[in-house]
Coordinates of C-alpha atoms in Angstrom, one line a residue:
X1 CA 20.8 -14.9 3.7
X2 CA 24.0 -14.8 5.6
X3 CA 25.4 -11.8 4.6
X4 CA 27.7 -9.0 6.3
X5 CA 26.7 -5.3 5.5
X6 CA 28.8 -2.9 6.3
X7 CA 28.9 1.0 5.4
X8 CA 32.4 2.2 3.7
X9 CA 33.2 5.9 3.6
X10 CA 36.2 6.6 2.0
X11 CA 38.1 8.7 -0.8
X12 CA 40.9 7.5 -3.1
X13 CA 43.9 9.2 -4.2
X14 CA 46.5 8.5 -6.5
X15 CA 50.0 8.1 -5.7
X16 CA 53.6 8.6 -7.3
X17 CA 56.2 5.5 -7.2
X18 CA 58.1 7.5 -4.5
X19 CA 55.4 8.7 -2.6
X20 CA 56.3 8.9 1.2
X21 CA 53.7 8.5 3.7
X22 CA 53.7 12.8 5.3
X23 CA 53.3 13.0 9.5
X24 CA 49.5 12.6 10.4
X25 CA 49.5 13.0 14.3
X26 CA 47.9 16.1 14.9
X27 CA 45.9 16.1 11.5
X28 CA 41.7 15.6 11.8
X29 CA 42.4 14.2 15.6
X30 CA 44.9 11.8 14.8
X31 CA 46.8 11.4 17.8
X32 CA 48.7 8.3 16.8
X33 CA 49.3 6.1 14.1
X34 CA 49.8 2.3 14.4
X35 CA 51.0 0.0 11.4
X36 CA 51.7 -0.7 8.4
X37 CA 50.0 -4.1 8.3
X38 CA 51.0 -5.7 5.7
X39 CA 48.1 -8.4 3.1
X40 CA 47.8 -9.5 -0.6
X41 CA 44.7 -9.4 -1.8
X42 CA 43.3 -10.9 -4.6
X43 CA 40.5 -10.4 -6.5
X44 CA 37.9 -11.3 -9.2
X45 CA 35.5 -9.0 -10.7
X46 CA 31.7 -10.3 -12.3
X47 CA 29.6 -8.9 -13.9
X48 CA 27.3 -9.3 -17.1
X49 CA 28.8 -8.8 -20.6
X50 CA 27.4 -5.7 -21.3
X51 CA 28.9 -4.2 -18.1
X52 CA 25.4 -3.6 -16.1
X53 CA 27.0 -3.6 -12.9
X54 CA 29.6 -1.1 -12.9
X55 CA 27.3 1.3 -15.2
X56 CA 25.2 1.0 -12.0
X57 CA 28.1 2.5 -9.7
X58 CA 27.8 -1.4 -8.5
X59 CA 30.9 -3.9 -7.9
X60 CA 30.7 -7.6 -7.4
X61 CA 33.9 -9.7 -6.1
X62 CA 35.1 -12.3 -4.9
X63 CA 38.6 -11.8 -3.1
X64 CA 40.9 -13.7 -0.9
X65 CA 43.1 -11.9 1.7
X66 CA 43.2 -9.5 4.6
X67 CA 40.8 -9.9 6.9
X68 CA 37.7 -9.9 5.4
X69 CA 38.1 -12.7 2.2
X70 CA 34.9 -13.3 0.5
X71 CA 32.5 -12.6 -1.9
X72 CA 31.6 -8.7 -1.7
X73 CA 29.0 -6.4 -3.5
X74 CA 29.3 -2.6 -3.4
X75 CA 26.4 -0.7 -3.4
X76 CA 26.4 3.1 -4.0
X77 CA 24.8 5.3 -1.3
X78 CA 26.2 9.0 -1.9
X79 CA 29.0 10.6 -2.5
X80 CA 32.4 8.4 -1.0
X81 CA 29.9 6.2 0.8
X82 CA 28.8 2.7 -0.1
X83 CA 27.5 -0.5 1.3
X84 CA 30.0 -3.7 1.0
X85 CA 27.6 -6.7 1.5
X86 CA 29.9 -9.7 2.6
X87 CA 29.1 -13.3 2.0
X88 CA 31.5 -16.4 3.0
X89 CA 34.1 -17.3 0.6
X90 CA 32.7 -21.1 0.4
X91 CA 34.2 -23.4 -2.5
X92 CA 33.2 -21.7 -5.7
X93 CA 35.4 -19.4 -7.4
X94 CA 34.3 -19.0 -10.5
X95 CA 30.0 -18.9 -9.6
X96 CA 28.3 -16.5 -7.8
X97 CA 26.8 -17.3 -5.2
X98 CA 22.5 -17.7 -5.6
X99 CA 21.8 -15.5 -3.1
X100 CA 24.5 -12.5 -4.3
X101 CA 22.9 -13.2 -7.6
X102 CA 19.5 -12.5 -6.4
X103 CA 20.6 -9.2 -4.8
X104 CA 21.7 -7.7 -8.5
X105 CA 19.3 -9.5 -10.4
X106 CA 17.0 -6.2 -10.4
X107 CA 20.5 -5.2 -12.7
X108 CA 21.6 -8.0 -14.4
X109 CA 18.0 -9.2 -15.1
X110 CA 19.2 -13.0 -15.4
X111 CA 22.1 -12.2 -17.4
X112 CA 24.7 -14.7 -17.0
X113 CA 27.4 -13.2 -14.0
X114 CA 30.9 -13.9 -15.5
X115 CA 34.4 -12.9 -15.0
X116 CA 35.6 -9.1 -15.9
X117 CA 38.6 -8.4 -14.7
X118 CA 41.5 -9.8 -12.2
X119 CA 42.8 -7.4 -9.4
X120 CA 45.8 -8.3 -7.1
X121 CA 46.8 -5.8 -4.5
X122 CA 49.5 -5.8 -2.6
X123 CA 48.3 -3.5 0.7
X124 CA 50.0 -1.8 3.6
X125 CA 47.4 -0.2 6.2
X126 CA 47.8 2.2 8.6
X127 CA 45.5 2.9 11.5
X128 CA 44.6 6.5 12.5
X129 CA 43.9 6.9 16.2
X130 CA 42.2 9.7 18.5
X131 CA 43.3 10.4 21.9
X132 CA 40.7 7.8 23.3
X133 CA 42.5 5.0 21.4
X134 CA 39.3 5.1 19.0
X135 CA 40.0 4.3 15.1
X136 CA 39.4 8.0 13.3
X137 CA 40.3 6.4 10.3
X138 CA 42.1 3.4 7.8
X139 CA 45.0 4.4 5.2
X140 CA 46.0 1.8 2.6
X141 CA 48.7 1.9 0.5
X142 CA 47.5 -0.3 -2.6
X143 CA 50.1 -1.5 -5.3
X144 CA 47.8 -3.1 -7.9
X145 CA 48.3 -5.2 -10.7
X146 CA 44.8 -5.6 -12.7
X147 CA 44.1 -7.5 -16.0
X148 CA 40.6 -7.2 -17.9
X149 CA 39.8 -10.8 -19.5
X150 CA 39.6 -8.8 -22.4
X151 CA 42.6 -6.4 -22.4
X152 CA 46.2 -6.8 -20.9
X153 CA 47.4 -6.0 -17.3
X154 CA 48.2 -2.7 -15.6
X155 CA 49.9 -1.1 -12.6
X156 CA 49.4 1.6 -10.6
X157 CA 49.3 2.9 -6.5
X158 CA 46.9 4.0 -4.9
X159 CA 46.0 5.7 -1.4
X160 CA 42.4 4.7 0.4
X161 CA 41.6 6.9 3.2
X162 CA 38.2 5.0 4.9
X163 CA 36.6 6.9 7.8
X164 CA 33.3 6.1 9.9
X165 CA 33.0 10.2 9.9
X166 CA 33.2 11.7 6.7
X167 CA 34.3 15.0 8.2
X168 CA 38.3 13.2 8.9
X169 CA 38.7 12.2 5.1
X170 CA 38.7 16.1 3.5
X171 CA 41.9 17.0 6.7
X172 CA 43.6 13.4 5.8
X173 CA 43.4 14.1 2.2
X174 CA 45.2 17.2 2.2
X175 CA 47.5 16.1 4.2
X176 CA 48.4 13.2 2.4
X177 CA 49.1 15.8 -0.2
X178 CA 47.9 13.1 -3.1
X179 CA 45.8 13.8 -6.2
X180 CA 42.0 12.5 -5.9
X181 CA 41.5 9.2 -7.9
X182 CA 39.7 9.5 -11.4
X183 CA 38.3 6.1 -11.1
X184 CA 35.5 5.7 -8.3
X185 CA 36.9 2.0 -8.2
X186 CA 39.4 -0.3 -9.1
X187 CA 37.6 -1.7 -11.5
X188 CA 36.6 1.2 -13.3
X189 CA 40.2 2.3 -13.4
X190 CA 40.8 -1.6 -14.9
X191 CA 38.2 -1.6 -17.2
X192 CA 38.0 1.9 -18.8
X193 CA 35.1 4.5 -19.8
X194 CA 32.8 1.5 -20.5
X195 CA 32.6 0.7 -17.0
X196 CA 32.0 4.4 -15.9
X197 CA 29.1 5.3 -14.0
X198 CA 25.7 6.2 -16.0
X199 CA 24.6 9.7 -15.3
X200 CA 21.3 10.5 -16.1
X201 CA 21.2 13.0 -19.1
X202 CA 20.0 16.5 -17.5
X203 CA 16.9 18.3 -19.1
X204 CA 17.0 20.7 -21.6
X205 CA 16.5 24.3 -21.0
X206 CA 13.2 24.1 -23.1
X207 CA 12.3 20.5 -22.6
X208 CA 9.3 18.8 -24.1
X209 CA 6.9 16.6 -22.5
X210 CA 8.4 13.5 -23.1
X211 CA 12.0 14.7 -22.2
X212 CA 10.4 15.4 -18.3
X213 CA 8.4 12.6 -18.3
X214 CA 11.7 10.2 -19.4
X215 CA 13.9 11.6 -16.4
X216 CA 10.8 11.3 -14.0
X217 CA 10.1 7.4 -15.0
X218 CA 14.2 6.7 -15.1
X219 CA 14.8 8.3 -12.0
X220 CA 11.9 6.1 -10.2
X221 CA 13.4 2.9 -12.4
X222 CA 16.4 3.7 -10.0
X223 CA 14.7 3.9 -6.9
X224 CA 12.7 0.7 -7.7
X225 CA 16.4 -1.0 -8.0
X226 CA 17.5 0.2 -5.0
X227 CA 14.7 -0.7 -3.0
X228 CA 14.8 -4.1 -4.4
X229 CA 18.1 -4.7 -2.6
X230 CA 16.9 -3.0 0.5
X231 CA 14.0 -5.6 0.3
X232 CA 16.4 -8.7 0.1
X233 CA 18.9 -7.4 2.8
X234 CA 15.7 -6.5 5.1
X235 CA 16.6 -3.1 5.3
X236 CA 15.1 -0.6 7.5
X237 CA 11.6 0.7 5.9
X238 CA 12.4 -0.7 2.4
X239 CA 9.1 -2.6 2.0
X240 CA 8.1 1.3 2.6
X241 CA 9.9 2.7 0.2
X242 CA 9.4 -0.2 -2.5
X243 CA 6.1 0.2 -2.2
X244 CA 5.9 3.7 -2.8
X245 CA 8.2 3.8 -5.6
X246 CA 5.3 1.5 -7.1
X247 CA 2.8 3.9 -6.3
X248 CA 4.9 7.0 -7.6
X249 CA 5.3 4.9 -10.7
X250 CA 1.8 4.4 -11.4
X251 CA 1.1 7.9 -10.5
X252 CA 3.3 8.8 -13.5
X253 CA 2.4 6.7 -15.8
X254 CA -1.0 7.8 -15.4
X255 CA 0.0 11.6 -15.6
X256 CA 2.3 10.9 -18.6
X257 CA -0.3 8.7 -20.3
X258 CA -0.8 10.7 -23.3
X259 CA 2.8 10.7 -24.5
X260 CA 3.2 7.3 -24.7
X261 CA 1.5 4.3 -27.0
X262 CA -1.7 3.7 -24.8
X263 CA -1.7 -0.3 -24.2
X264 CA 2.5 0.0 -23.2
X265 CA 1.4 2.1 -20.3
X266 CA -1.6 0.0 -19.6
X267 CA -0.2 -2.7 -19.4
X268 CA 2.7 -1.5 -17.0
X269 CA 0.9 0.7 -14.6
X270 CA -1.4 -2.6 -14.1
X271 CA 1.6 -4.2 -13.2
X272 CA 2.9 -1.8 -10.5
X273 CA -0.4 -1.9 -8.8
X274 CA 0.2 -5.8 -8.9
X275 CA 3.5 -5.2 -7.4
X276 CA 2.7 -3.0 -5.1
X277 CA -0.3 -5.3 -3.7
X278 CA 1.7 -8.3 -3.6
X279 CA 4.2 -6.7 -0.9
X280 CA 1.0 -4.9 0.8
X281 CA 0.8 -7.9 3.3
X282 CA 5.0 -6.9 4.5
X283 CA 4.5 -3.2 5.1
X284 CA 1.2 -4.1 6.8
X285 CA 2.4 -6.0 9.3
X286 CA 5.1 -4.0 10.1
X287 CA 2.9 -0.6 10.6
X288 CA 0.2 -2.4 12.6
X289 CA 2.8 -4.1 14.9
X290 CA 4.8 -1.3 15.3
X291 CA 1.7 1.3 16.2
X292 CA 0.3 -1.6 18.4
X293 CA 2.7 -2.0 20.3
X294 CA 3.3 2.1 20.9
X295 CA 0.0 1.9 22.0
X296 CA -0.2 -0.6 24.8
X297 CA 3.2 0.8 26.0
X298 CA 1.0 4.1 26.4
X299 CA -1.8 2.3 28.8
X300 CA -1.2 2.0 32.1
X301 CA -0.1 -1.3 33.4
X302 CA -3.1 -1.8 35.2
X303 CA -5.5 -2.3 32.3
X304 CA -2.7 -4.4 30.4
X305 CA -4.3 -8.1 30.8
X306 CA -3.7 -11.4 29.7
X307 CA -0.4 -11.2 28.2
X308 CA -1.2 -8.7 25.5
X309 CA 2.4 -8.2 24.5
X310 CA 3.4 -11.8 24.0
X311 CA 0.0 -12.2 22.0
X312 CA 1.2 -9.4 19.6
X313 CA 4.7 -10.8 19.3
X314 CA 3.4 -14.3 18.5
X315 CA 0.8 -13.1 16.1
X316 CA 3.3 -10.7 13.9
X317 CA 5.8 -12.7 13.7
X318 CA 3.8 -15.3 12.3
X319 CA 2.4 -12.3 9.6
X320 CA 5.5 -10.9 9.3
X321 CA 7.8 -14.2 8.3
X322 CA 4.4 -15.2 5.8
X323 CA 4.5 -12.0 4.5
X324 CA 8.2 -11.4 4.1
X325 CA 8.8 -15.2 2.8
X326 CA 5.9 -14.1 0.0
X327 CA 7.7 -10.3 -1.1
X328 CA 10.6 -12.3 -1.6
X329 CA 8.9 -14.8 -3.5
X330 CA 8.1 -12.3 -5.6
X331 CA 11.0 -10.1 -5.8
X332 CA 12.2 -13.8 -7.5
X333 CA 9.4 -14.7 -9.4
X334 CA 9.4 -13.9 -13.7
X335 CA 6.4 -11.5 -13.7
X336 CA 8.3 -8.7 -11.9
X337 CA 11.5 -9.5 -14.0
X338 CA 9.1 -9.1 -17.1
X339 CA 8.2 -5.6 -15.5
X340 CA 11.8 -4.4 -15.2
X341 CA 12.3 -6.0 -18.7
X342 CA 9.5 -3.8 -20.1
X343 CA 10.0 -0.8 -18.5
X344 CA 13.6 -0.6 -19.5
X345 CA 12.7 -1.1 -22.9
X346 CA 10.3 2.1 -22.7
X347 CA 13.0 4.0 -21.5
X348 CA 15.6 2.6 -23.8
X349 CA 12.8 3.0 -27.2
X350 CA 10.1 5.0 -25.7
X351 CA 6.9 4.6 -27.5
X352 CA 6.1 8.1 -27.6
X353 CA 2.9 9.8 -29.4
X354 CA 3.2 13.1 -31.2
X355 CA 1.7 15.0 -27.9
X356 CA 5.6 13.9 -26.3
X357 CA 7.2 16.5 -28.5
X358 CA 4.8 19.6 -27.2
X359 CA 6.4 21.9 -24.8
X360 CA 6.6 20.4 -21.3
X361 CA 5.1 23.0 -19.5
X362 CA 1.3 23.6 -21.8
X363 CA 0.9 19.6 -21.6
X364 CA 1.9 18.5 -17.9
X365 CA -1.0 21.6 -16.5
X366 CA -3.3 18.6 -17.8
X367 CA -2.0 15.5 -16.0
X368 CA -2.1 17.9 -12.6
X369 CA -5.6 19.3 -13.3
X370 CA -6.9 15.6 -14.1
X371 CA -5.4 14.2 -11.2
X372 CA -7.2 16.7 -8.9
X373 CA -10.5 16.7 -11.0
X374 CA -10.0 12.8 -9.3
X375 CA -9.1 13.7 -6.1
X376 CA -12.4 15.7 -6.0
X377 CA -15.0 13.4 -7.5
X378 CA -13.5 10.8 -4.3
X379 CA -14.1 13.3 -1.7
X380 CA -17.3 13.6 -3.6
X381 CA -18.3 10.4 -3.1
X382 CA -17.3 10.1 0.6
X383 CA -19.9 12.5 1.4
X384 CA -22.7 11.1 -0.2
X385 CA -21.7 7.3 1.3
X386 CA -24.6 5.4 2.3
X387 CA -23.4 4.3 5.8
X388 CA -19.8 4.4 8.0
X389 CA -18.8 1.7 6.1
X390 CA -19.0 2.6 2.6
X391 CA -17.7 6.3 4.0
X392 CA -14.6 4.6 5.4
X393 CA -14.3 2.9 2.0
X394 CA -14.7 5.5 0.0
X395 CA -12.3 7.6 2.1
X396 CA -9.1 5.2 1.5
X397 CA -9.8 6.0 -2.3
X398 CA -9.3 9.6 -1.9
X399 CA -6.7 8.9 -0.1
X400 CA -5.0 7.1 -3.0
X401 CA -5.9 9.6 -5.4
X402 CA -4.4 12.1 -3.1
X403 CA -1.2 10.5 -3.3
X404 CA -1.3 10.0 -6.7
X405 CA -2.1 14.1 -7.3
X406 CA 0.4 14.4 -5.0
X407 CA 3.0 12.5 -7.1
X408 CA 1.6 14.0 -10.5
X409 CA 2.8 17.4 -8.6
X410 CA 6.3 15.8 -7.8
X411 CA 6.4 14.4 -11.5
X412 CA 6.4 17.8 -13.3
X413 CA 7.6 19.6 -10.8
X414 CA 10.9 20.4 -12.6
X415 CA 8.6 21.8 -15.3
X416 CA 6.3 23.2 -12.9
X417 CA 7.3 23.3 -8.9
X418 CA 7.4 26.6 -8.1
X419 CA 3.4 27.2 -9.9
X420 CA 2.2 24.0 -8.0
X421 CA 4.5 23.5 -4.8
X422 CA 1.7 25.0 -2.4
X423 CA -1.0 23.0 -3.7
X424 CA 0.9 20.3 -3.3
X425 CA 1.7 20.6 0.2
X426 CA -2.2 21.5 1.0
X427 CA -2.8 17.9 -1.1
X428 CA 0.0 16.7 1.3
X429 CA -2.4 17.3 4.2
X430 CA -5.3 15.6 2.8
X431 CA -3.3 12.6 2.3
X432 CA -1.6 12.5 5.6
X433 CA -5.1 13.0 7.4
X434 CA -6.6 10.0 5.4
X435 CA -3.4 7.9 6.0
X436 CA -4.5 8.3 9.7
X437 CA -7.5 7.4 9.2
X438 CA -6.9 4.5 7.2
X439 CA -4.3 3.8 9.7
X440 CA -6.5 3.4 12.5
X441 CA -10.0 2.2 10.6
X442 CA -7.6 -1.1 9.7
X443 CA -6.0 -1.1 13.3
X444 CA -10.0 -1.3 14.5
X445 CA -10.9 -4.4 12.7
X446 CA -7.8 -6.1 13.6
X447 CA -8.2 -5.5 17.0
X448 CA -11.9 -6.8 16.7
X449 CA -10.3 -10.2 15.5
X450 CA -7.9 -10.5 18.2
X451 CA -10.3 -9.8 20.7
X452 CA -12.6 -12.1 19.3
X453 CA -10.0 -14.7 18.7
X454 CA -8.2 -13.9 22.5
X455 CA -12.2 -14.4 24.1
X456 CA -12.9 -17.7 22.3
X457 CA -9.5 -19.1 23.8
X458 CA -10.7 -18.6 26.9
X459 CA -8.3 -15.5 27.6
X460 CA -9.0 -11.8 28.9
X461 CA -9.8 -9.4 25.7
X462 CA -10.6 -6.5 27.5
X463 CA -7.1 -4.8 26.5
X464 CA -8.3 -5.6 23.0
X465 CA -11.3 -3.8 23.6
X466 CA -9.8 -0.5 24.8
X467 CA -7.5 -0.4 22.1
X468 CA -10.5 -0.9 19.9
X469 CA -12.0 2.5 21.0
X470 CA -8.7 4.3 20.9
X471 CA -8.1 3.2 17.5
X472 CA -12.4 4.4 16.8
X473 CA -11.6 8.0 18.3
X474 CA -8.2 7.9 16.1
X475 CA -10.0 7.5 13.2
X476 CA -13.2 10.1 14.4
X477 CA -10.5 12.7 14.7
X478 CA -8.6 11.8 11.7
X479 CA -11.6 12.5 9.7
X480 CA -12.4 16.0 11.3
X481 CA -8.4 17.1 10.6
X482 CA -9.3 16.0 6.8
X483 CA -12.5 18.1 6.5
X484 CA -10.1 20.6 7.7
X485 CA -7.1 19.8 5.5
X486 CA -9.5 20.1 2.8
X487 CA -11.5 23.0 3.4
X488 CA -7.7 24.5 3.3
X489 CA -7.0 23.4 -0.1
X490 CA -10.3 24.1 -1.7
X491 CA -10.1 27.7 -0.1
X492 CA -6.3 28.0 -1.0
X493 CA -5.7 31.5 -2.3
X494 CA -2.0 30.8 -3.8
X495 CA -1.7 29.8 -7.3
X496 CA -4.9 28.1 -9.4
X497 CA -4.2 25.2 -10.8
X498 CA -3.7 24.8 -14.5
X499 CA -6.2 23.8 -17.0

């Protein structure tokens, strides 16, 4: 997509008119200080009418200037830390670009991008060295000048202190002798409390049922959004994450069912098992390639033929570009916006039954007891399978429903963590043993196909082969550490499980 990303750490102080810059040698391993460098930046701020971007912690720019002009979008990571993604600068001042649209539209859900706010800066930038020569940090001194479209301009300094070590900014800081910033941003200083930061509200002391199951659903409403830019950057493991933020979704919805109108839960947790098997074929791929390959590195060369590694490298990257080009499709696509439509409306309006308003603690014991009465009837059926086949099966669905007790546990577990943590972890095992198993029952039938494929071309399969019956004794011993896993958590003497 052409972007930049690159990962800001930094801390902003505030600065008198007749502020004087203090000696830094010697402070945090700054052994010598080069500069000022002296740029004028300018910049202008988008975002949606109603401010969705900034009440995210989120920033969106485009700015001419210094050494990186362009159009920028900051993304919160943690505390002083966020990820700038850089596009080119290109012709258009006044559009955002399609594909820096895209990467906030889990946000702005299609509302229209438009200008907020007008920042010129007027920068002098000092850098920190250690002994080695090596940067240990940036200091800018900003003189801005900003102007809300709505509202008329101001002017203020500022101090930026941007470290790749967070460990120099807390030394520099005190040094400097400045007064932290109130403003996380620029912007937010420009445009006022209405483009603060959304904190989630904290629950109560005596919460009911449906204030848990709210923070539960809103704090996974953030993950999803978070994920969703992980997707379009291709970030390490997001398809991962993504993907379990859909499952830990579903999970809850399926816990909280009873608090909510019946069809509005329905209806979404049917669509975060779509979503969640539509970006199945990504996270596939890149588990399968990735054990694969681990495996034939373990062989010994000798029983490595027919250019095994080249095979796998053709044949994922074939999946993986399908697959990737498809999660994209629908990251873009109107049914998943409809899903972030609908689910912020239930958290905005929640359709809540009169079982919401119970105490918290009395109604969640059912959601975990349910979820394990499931769990149970799926191991159930596993044992009374009718051949490997149908046993394999039926062990991916307990499995799932492992996960999902698991995630019912994780869901109430402000209400009820310290009753159900231990169960959980025991449920923990189950899953992870059936996630090997799984793991390696799918890893055998690929492997067939290859083989089968690889011997039909006229090539040598019998690398396939072995991997085949590595993968078969994966699987064999996955299945004995989750008779054992279980045997553990149906034997657990720690705390019974409610209901």
């Amino acid at each position: 997509m052409g972007a930049k990303v690159v990962r800001e750490t930094e801390r902003k102080f505030e600065a008198d008119a007749d502020f004087r810059l203090p000696e830094l040698v010697g402070v945090g391993g700054v052994t010598a200080v080069r500069g000022p460098e002296r740029s004028d930046l300018d910049a202008s701020y988008f975002d949606t009418q109603d401010l969705r971007l900034a009440r995210a912690g989120i920033t969106l720019r485009r700015r001419t200037g210094g050494a990186d002009a362009g159009w920028h979008a900051k993304l919160p990571v943690g505390p002083d830390t966020r990820d700038e993604v850089r596009f080119p600068l290109g012709r258009a001042k006044k559009t955002v670009p399609a594909a820096l649209t895209a990467l906030v539209r889990a946000h702005t859900l299609d509302e229209p991008l438009v200008p907020v706010a007008r920042i010129v800066t007027r920068r002098d930038e000092w850098t920190l060295l250690d002994a080695d020569g090596e940067q240990v940090a940036l200091l800018a001194d900003d003189h801005v000048t900003a102007v809300p479209t709505d509202g008329k301009a101001t002017t203020w300094r500022e101090l930026e202190v941007e470290a790749a070590d967070a460990a120099a900014l807390d030394p520099i800081g005190e040094a400097l002798g400045a007064r932290p910033s109130s403003s996380t941003s620029k912007l937010v200083r420009t445009l006022g409390k209405k483009a603060r930061r959304q904190q989630p509200p904290e629950l109560p002391k005596h919460p009911t049922a449906g204030d848990a199951a709210l923070q539960y659903v809103r704090a996974r409403f953030d993950d999803l959004r978070a994920h969703d830019t992980g997707v379009r950057l291709d970030a390490e493991d997001s398809i991962h994450q993504f993907r379990v933020t859909c499952r830990r979704m579903r999970s809850a919805l399926q816990a909280f069912r009873p608090l909510f109108d019946a069809d509005r839960v329905a209806a979404l947790r049917e669509e975060f098992r779509w979503l969640g098997a539509e970006l199945a074929p990504a996270r596939d791929a890149e588990v399968l390639e990735e054990h694969l390959r681990a495996e034939v590195d373990r062989l010994p060369t000798e029983v490595v033929l027919g250019g095994v590694s080249a095979r796998l490298s053709a044949e994922f990257a074939r999946v993986g570009a399908d697959a990737r080009g498809s999660a994209l499709a629908v990251l873009d696509g109107d049914r998943y916006k409809a899903v972030l439509v609908d689910l912020a409306a239930l958290l905005a309006d929640p359709p809540f039954t009169a079982k919401a308003a119970r105490p918290a603690a009395g109604e969640l014991r059912k959601a975990v007891r349910k979820s394990a009465d499931r769990l149970t009837a799926s191991v159930e059926a596993a044992d009374t399978a009718a051949s490997p086949a149908d046993r394999d099966t039926a062990l991916h669905q307990a499995r799932k429903d492992a996960k999902k007790a698991r995630y019912t546990v994780e869901a109430v577990d402000p209400v009820l963590g310290r009753e159900l943590r231990k169960w959980g972890k025991r449920v923990k095992g189950v899953q992870t043993a059936l996630g090997v198993h799984q793991d390696a029952v799918v890893a055998r039938e690929a492997l067939r196909d290859l083989g089968v494929r690889v011997h039909l071309e006229g090539d040598n399969a019998f690398t396939y082969g072995l991997l085949w019956a590595r993968e078969d004794t994966r699987a064999h011993t996955a299945e004995a550490e989750f008779v054992a896993a279980w045997a553990r958590l149906c034997g657990s003497k720690g705390p019974h499980l409610p209901g």
